[in-house]
CSV table of C-alpha atoms in Angstrom, one decimal:
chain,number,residue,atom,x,y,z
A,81,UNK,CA,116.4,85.8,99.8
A,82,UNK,CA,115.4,89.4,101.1
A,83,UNK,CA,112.9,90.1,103.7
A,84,UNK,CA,110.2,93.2,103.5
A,85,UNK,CA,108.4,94.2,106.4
A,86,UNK,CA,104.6,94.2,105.8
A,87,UNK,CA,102.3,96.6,107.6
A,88,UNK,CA,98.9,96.7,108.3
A,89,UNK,CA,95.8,97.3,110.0
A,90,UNK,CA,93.3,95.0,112.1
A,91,UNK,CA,89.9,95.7,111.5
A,92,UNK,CA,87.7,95.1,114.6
A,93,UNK,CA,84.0,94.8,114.3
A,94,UNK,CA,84.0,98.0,116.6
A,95,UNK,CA,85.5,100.2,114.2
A,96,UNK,CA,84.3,100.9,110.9
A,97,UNK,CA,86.0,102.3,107.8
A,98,UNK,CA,85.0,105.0,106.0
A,99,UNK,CA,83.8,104.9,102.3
A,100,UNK,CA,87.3,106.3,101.1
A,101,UNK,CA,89.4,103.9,103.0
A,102,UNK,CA,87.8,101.2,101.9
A,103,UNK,CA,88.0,102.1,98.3
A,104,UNK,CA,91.6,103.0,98.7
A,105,UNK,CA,92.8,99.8,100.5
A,106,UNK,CA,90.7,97.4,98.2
A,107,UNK,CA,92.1,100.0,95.3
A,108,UNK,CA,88.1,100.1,93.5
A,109,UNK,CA,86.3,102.8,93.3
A,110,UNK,CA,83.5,104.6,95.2
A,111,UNK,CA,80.6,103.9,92.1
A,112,UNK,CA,81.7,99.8,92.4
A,113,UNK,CA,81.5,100.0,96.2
A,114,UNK,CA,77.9,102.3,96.1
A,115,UNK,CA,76.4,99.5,93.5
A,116,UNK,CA,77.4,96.6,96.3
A,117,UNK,CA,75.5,99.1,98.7
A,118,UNK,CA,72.2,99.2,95.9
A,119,UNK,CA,72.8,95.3,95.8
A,120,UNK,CA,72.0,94.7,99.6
A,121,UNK,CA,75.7,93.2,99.3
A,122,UNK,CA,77.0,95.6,101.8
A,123,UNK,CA,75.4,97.3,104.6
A,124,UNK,CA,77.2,100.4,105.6
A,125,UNK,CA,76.4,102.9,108.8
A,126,UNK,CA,75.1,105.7,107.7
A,127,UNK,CA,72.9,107.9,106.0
A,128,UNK,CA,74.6,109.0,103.0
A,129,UNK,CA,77.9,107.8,101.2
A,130,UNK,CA,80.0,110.4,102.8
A,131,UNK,CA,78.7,109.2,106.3
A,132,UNK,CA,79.4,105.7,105.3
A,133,UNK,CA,81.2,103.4,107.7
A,134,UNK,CA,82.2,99.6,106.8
A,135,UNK,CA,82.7,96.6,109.2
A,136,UNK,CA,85.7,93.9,108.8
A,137,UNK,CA,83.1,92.1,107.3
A,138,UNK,CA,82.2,94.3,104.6
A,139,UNK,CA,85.9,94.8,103.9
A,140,UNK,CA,86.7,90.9,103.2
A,141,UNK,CA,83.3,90.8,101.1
A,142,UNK,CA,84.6,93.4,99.3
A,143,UNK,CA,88.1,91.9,98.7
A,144,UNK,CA,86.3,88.0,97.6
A,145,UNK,CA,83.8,90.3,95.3
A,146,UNK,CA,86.7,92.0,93.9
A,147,UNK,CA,88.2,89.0,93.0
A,148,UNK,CA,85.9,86.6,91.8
A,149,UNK,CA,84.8,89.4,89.3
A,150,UNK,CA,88.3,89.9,88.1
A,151,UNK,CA,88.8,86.1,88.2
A,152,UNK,CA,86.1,84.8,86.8
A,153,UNK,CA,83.9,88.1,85.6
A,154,UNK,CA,81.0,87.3,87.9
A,155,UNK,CA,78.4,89.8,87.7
A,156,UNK,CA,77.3,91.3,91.5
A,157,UNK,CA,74.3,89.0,91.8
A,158,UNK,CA,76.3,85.7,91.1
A,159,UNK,CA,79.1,87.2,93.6
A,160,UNK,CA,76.6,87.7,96.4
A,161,UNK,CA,75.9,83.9,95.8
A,162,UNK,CA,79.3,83.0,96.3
A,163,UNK,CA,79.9,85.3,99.5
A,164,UNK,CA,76.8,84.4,100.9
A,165,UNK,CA,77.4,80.6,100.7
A,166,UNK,CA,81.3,81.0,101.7
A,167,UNK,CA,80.1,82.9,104.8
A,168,UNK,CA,77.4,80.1,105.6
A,169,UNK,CA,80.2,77.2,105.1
A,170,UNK,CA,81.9,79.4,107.7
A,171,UNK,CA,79.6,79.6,109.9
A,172,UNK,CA,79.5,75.6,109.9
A,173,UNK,CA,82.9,74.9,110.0
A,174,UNK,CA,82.8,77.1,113.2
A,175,UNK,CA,79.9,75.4,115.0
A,176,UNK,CA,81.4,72.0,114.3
A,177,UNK,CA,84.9,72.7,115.8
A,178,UNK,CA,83.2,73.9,118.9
């Protein structure tokens, strides 16, 4: 059995990532990530697209959207629904194992 190394990068909610990274480690592109924007599914900092910055968060909503449209073709709307109620069960699961 061979072993790879993996690399990667931890995304603090300090940081933010810019419009191009995100596109390039998600591998979609700008016009999918600019309708999330339109959606109200993401909520970049900034003014315009080229001043966008993302959050850890956005990045793993971006990732679930990803997938459950490639999964399951989902359209953005029913994908929000999804996220959002993922995100609330999170926030549960959290406040109970405190």
């Amino acid at each position: 059995m061979e072993h790879g190394i993996l690399n990667g990068i931890i995304i603090e909610e300090s940081e933010g990532i810019s419009l191009l990274e995100l596109c390039q480690i998600c591998k979609v592109d700008t016009e999918w990530v600019t309708a999330l924007v339109h959606e109200g599914i993401l909520e970049p900092v900034g003014a315009k697209p080229e001043h966008w910055f993302f959050s850890g968060i956005c990045l793993r909503r971006v990732l679930i959207i990803n997938r459950l449209q490639h999964d399951l073709d989902i359209n953005l709307a029913g994908a929000a629904l999804v996220v959002e109620l993922l995100e609330e069960r999170d926030a549960l699961l959290a406040k109970t194992n405190l």
